[in-house]
Tab-separated table of C-alpha atoms and ligand atoms in Angstrom:
chain	number	residue	atom	x	y	z
A	1	MET	CA	0.000	0.000	0.000
A	2	ASN	CA	1.402	3.413	-0.971
A	3	PRO	CA	1.951	5.840	1.911
A	4	LEU	CA	-0.111	9.009	1.528
A	5	ASN	CA	1.315	12.152	3.035
A	6	HIS	CA	0.133	14.947	0.765
A	7	VAL	CA	-3.100	15.395	-1.215
A	8	ALA	CA	-3.546	18.331	-3.590
A	9	ILE	CA	-6.944	19.265	-5.023
A	10	ILE	CA	-8.148	21.323	-7.985
A	11	MET	CA	-11.651	22.145	-6.753
A	12	ASP	CA	-13.333	22.576	-10.124
A	13	GLY	CA	-17.009	22.768	-11.010
A	14	ASN	CA	-18.372	25.304	-8.534
A	15	GLY	CA	-19.623	27.627	-11.267
A	16	ARG	CA	-21.348	24.883	-13.240
A	17	TRP	CA	-22.903	23.438	-10.076
A	18	GLY	CA	-24.186	26.868	-9.061
A	19	LEU	CA	-25.709	27.555	-12.480
A	20	LYS	CA	-27.292	24.112	-12.636
A	21	TYR	CA	-28.895	24.091	-9.190
A	22	LYS	CA	-29.178	27.754	-8.079
A	23	LYS	CA	-28.894	29.792	-11.291
A	24	SER	CA	-25.836	31.546	-9.852
A	25	ARG	CA	-22.115	30.719	-10.115
A	26	ASN	CA	-21.476	32.352	-6.750
A	27	GLU	CA	-23.897	29.983	-5.021
A	28	GLY	CA	-21.634	27.224	-6.313
A	29	HIS	CA	-18.629	28.811	-4.615
A	30	LYS	CA	-20.616	29.078	-1.370
A	31	GLU	CA	-21.496	25.379	-1.559
A	32	GLY	CA	-17.883	24.609	-2.482
A	33	LEU	CA	-16.797	26.008	0.838
A	34	ILE	CA	-18.995	23.457	2.643
A	35	THR	CA	-17.190	20.721	0.704
A	36	ILE	CA	-13.838	22.179	1.816
A	37	GLU	CA	-14.925	21.826	5.454
A	38	LYS	CA	-15.963	18.191	4.943
A	39	ILE	CA	-12.760	17.318	3.098
A	40	ILE	CA	-10.582	18.884	5.808
A	41	LYS	CA	-12.324	16.658	8.386
A	42	GLU	CA	-11.835	13.525	6.286
A	43	THR	CA	-8.208	14.429	5.594
A	44	ILE	CA	-7.527	14.576	9.329
A	45	LYS	CA	-9.376	11.282	9.812
A	46	GLN	CA	-7.178	9.676	7.143
A	47	LYS	CA	-4.049	10.980	8.952
A	48	ILE	CA	-2.863	12.899	5.888
A	49	LYS	CA	-0.325	15.569	6.842
A	50	TYR	CA	-0.616	18.042	3.921
A	51	LEU	CA	-3.673	19.228	1.999
A	52	THR	CA	-3.106	21.722	-0.826
A	53	LEU	CA	-6.197	23.475	-2.197
A	54	TYR	CA	-6.237	25.458	-5.442
A	55	ALA	CA	-8.520	28.329	-4.450
A	56	PHE	CA	-7.547	31.099	-6.881
A	57	SER	CA	-5.163	30.974	-9.825
A	58	THR	CA	-3.145	33.734	-11.480
A	59	GLU	CA	-5.556	33.301	-14.428
A	60	ASN	CA	-8.683	33.633	-12.294
A	61	TRP	CA	-8.209	37.448	-12.298
A	62	ASN	CA	-9.796	37.345	-15.756
A	63	ARG	CA	-13.184	36.480	-14.234
A	64	PRO	CA	-15.939	39.081	-13.776
A	65	LYS	CA	-15.150	41.476	-10.945
A	66	LYS	CA	-18.364	40.529	-9.153
A	67	GLU	CA	-17.317	36.882	-8.951
A	68	ILE	CA	-13.784	37.758	-7.806
A	69	ASN	CA	-15.165	39.997	-5.043
A	70	TYR	CA	-17.582	37.285	-3.956
A	71	LEU	CA	-14.779	34.713	-3.740
A	72	PHE	CA	-12.529	36.965	-1.682
A	73	ASN	CA	-15.350	37.946	0.684
A	74	LEU	CA	-16.126	34.269	1.161
A	75	LEU	CA	-12.498	33.509	1.813
A	76	GLU	CA	-12.137	36.416	4.212
A	77	SER	CA	-15.062	35.362	6.387
A	78	PHE	CA	-13.912	31.732	6.218
A	79	LEU	CA	-10.479	32.682	7.573
A	80	ILE	CA	-11.794	35.048	10.241
A	81	ASN	CA	-14.362	32.495	11.466
A	82	ARG	CA	-12.014	29.531	11.383
A	83	ILE	CA	-8.826	30.929	12.908
A	84	SER	CA	-9.550	29.679	16.449
A	85	GLU	CA	-10.915	26.382	15.170
A	86	PHE	CA	-7.703	25.827	13.194
A	87	ASN	CA	-5.836	26.211	16.451
A	88	ASN	CA	-8.222	23.906	18.330
A	89	GLN	CA	-7.799	21.290	15.614
A	90	ASN	CA	-4.017	21.783	15.458
A	91	ILE	CA	-4.173	22.867	11.784
A	92	LYS	CA	-1.465	25.016	10.228
A	93	LEU	CA	-2.442	27.255	7.322
A	94	LYS	CA	0.055	28.373	4.718
A	95	VAL	CA	-0.654	30.480	1.667
A	96	ILE	CA	1.144	29.559	-1.541
A	97	GLY	CA	1.098	32.216	-4.258
A	98	THR	CA	1.951	35.898	-4.368
A	99	LYS	CA	0.309	37.937	-1.627
A	100	ASN	CA	-0.421	41.085	-3.567
A	101	PHE	CA	-4.022	41.628	-2.532
A	102	THR	CA	-5.410	44.614	-0.636
A	103	PRO	CA	-3.281	45.575	2.405
A	104	LYS	CA	-6.151	44.460	4.678
A	105	PHE	CA	-6.419	41.029	3.060
A	106	ASN	CA	-2.637	40.541	2.942
A	107	LYS	CA	-2.559	41.339	6.650
A	108	LEU	CA	-5.252	38.773	7.392
A	109	LEU	CA	-3.380	36.059	5.484
A	110	ILE	CA	-0.142	36.821	7.322
A	111	LEU	CA	-1.995	36.830	10.646
A	112	VAL	CA	-3.605	33.426	10.059
A	113	GLU	CA	-0.245	31.992	8.977
A	114	LYS	CA	1.443	33.393	12.052
A	115	LYS	CA	-1.249	32.265	14.499
A	116	THR	CA	-1.283	28.697	13.187
A	117	LEU	CA	2.460	28.364	12.509
A	118	LYS	CA	3.199	25.924	15.330
A	119	ASN	CA	0.303	23.552	14.614
A	120	THR	CA	1.287	20.059	13.569
A	121	LYS	CA	-1.685	17.786	12.827
A	122	LEU	CA	-2.464	18.963	9.291
A	123	GLN	CA	-0.932	21.644	7.095
A	124	ILE	CA	-3.356	23.261	4.659
A	125	ASN	CA	-1.639	25.020	1.781
A	126	LEU	CA	-4.077	27.452	0.269
A	127	ALA	CA	-3.071	28.299	-3.297
A	128	LEU	CA	-4.116	31.914	-3.820
A	129	ASN	CA	-3.018	34.010	-6.758
A	130	TYR	CA	-0.988	30.908	-7.551
A	131	GLY	CA	0.328	29.746	-10.909
A	132	SER	CA	3.206	27.351	-11.531
A	133	LYS	CA	4.674	29.377	-14.385
A	134	SER	CA	4.789	32.487	-12.225
A	135	GLU	CA	6.235	30.488	-9.306
A	136	LEU	CA	9.034	29.080	-11.479
A	137	THR	CA	9.768	32.461	-13.060
A	138	ILE	CA	10.146	34.013	-9.595
A	139	ALA	CA	12.433	31.137	-8.554
A	140	PHE	CA	14.690	31.641	-11.589
A	141	LYS	CA	14.812	35.400	-10.990
A	142	ASN	CA	15.923	34.755	-7.416
A	143	LEU	CA	18.639	32.370	-8.567
A	144	GLN	CA	19.866	34.969	-11.040
A	145	LYS	CA	19.746	37.771	-8.481
A	146	ASN	CA	21.699	35.748	-5.929
A	147	LYS	CA	24.087	34.360	-8.577
A	148	GLU	CA	23.251	30.793	-7.587
A	149	LYS	CA	23.775	27.679	-9.646
A	150	ILE	CA	20.743	26.349	-11.513
A	151	SER	CA	20.070	22.974	-9.946
A	152	GLU	CA	16.929	21.075	-8.953
A	153	LYS	CA	17.781	21.625	-5.302
A	154	ASN	CA	18.240	25.391	-5.721
A	155	ILE	CA	15.080	25.816	-7.799
A	156	THR	CA	13.052	23.943	-5.180
A	157	LYS	CA	14.458	26.242	-2.490
A	158	TYR	CA	12.773	29.262	-4.111
A	159	LEU	CA	9.341	27.736	-4.681
A	160	TYR	CA	6.396	28.640	-2.453
A	161	THR	CA	6.352	24.967	-1.518
A	162	LYS	CA	9.885	24.792	-0.138
A	163	ASN	CA	9.924	22.462	2.887
A	164	ILE	CA	6.651	20.856	1.729
A	165	PRO	CA	6.933	17.328	0.300
A	166	ASP	CA	5.631	16.872	-3.245
A	167	PRO	CA	1.991	15.773	-3.474
A	168	ASP	CA	1.464	12.016	-3.638
A	169	LEU	CA	-2.042	12.345	-5.018
A	170	LEU	CA	-3.603	15.166	-7.020
A	171	ILE	CA	-7.382	15.161	-7.418
A	172	ARG	CA	-9.270	17.285	-9.913
A	173	THR	CA	-13.040	17.423	-9.808
A	174	GLY	CA	-15.420	18.819	-12.424
A	175	SER	CA	-14.701	16.496	-15.348
A	176	GLU	CA	-11.700	18.349	-16.794
A	177	ASN	CA	-8.515	16.351	-17.342
A	178	ARG	CA	-5.810	18.995	-17.044
A	179	LEU	CA	-3.509	20.579	-14.456
A	180	SER	CA	-4.293	24.255	-15.188
A	181	ASN	CA	-0.917	25.671	-14.100
A	182	PHE	CA	-1.068	23.932	-10.701
A	183	LEU	CA	2.050	22.437	-9.041
A	184	LEU	CA	3.666	21.558	-12.385
A	185	TRP	CA	7.155	21.136	-10.900
A	186	GLN	CA	5.965	19.468	-7.715
A	187	SER	CA	3.692	16.931	-9.429
A	188	ALA	CA	6.409	15.333	-11.573
A	189	TYR	CA	5.644	11.921	-9.999
A	190	THR	CA	2.263	12.610	-8.445
A	191	GLU	CA	-0.589	10.203	-9.065
A	192	LEU	CA	-3.529	11.920	-10.758
A	193	PHE	CA	-7.197	11.235	-10.045
A	194	PHE	CA	-9.934	12.872	-12.078
A	195	SER	CA	-13.484	12.942	-10.752
A	196	LYS	CA	-16.527	13.720	-12.862
A	197	LYS	CA	-18.298	15.261	-9.873
A	198	TYR	CA	-18.533	19.021	-9.473
A	199	TRP	CA	-16.645	20.170	-6.367
A	200	PRO	CA	-19.814	20.926	-4.328
A	201	ASP	CA	-20.954	17.315	-4.959
A	202	PHE	CA	-17.593	15.799	-3.937
A	203	LYS	CA	-18.100	13.978	-0.648
A	204	ASP	CA	-15.821	12.414	1.949
A	205	GLU	CA	-16.559	9.005	0.428
A	206	ASP	CA	-15.291	10.317	-2.934
A	207	LEU	CA	-12.033	11.287	-1.233
A	208	CYS	CA	-11.880	7.774	0.244
A	209	GLU	CA	-12.430	6.299	-3.240
A	210	ALA	CA	-9.542	8.394	-4.628
A	211	ILE	CA	-7.320	7.310	-1.728
A	212	TYR	CA	-8.191	3.644	-2.218
A	213	ASP	CA	-7.414	3.945	-5.924
A	214	PHE	CA	-4.103	5.664	-5.117
A	215	GLN	CA	-3.094	3.044	-2.556
A	216	ASN	CA	-3.390	0.311	-5.127
A	217	ARG	CA	-1.349	1.984	-7.844
A	218	ASP	CA	2.120	0.841	-8.835
A	219	ARG	CA	4.394	3.837	-8.128
A	220	ARG	CA	7.745	3.200	-9.759
A	221	PHE	CA	9.248	6.697	-9.979
A	222	GLY	CA	10.948	5.745	-13.224
A	223	ARG	CA	12.453	2.551	-11.823
A	224	VAL	CA	11.731	-1.005	-12.944
A	225	LYS	CA	10.047	-3.497	-10.650
A	226	ASP	CA	12.295	-5.701	-8.443
B	301	FPP	C1	-13.302	26.358	-9.612
B	301	FPP	O1	-14.626	26.255	-10.047
B	301	FPP	C2	-13.249	26.978	-8.300
B	301	FPP	C3	-12.632	28.141	-8.028
B	301	FPP	C4	-11.937	28.964	-9.027
B	301	FPP	C5	-12.633	28.683	-6.662
B	301	FPP	C6	-12.509	27.682	-5.566
B	301	FPP	C7	-13.189	28.235	-4.388
B	301	FPP	C8	-13.939	27.556	-3.494
B	301	FPP	C9	-14.041	26.097	-3.483
B	301	FPP	C10	-14.736	28.271	-2.466
B	301	FPP	C11	-14.063	29.316	-1.725
B	301	FPP	C12	-12.736	28.940	-1.273
B	301	FPP	C13	-12.225	29.243	-0.115
B	301	FPP	C14	-10.856	28.777	0.220
B	301	FPP	C15	-12.969	30.019	0.889
B	301	FPP	P1	-15.060	27.100	-11.296
B	301	FPP	O2	-15.592	28.400	-10.830
B	301	FPP	O3	-13.921	27.175	-12.259
B	301	FPP	O4	-16.213	26.207	-11.860
B	301	FPP	P2	-16.604	25.964	-13.381
B	301	FPP	O5	-15.447	25.219	-13.999
B	301	FPP	O6	-17.815	25.141	-13.269
B	301	FPP	O7	-16.820	27.309	-13.985
């Protein structure tokens, strides 16, 4: 059975779910947040140490302003309401992506990171204003600036995910079979699982199904079998 330390998720399908059931994309995001809560609980139950959630990509800025505002308001109240619960549940929150939001929102993100820094049960990496191409470009610029050798080790050192093990399993919901600029470097040997369900319909038992599938895969990392 493959050990599972880190699960990453592309939570796709909120908009389509919202339009289908509530005639509003934003209602899909609201429902998607309920799924996040359920999946965090199941992740802890499964003793997984890292959960990385793709909440907002560098490309998502091209969405209508109304939807972007709705998402950030949702996220803001989620963080404010959950900060003490994260501490009670021993959850550490880390933001991956460039924090160039409003000063107030940047401050909130830094505060939640600081207040949960010492927690050890589960680390949630929230990908916000995140894109792999941007992440790698920043890493290369840092190498150049500091006149450092280009090596896998040095590149990794400048990624948002430094000190975080690569994901073992990456799940994408919503019926699309692509990575959408998410963890491209880090997922070199990650097992991929695509679910047809929209994110708001993804349940803890769907996570269990993905885990079961993962555990029975033959991970060779480029080697041949003994
Ligand atoms: C993708 O669905 C989802 C997003 C871009 C946002 C993810 C956000 C949430 C799950 C809720 C809020 C998050 C937090 C952390 C509070 P989509 O809008 O691309 O759906 P579509 O493919 O059906 O259009």
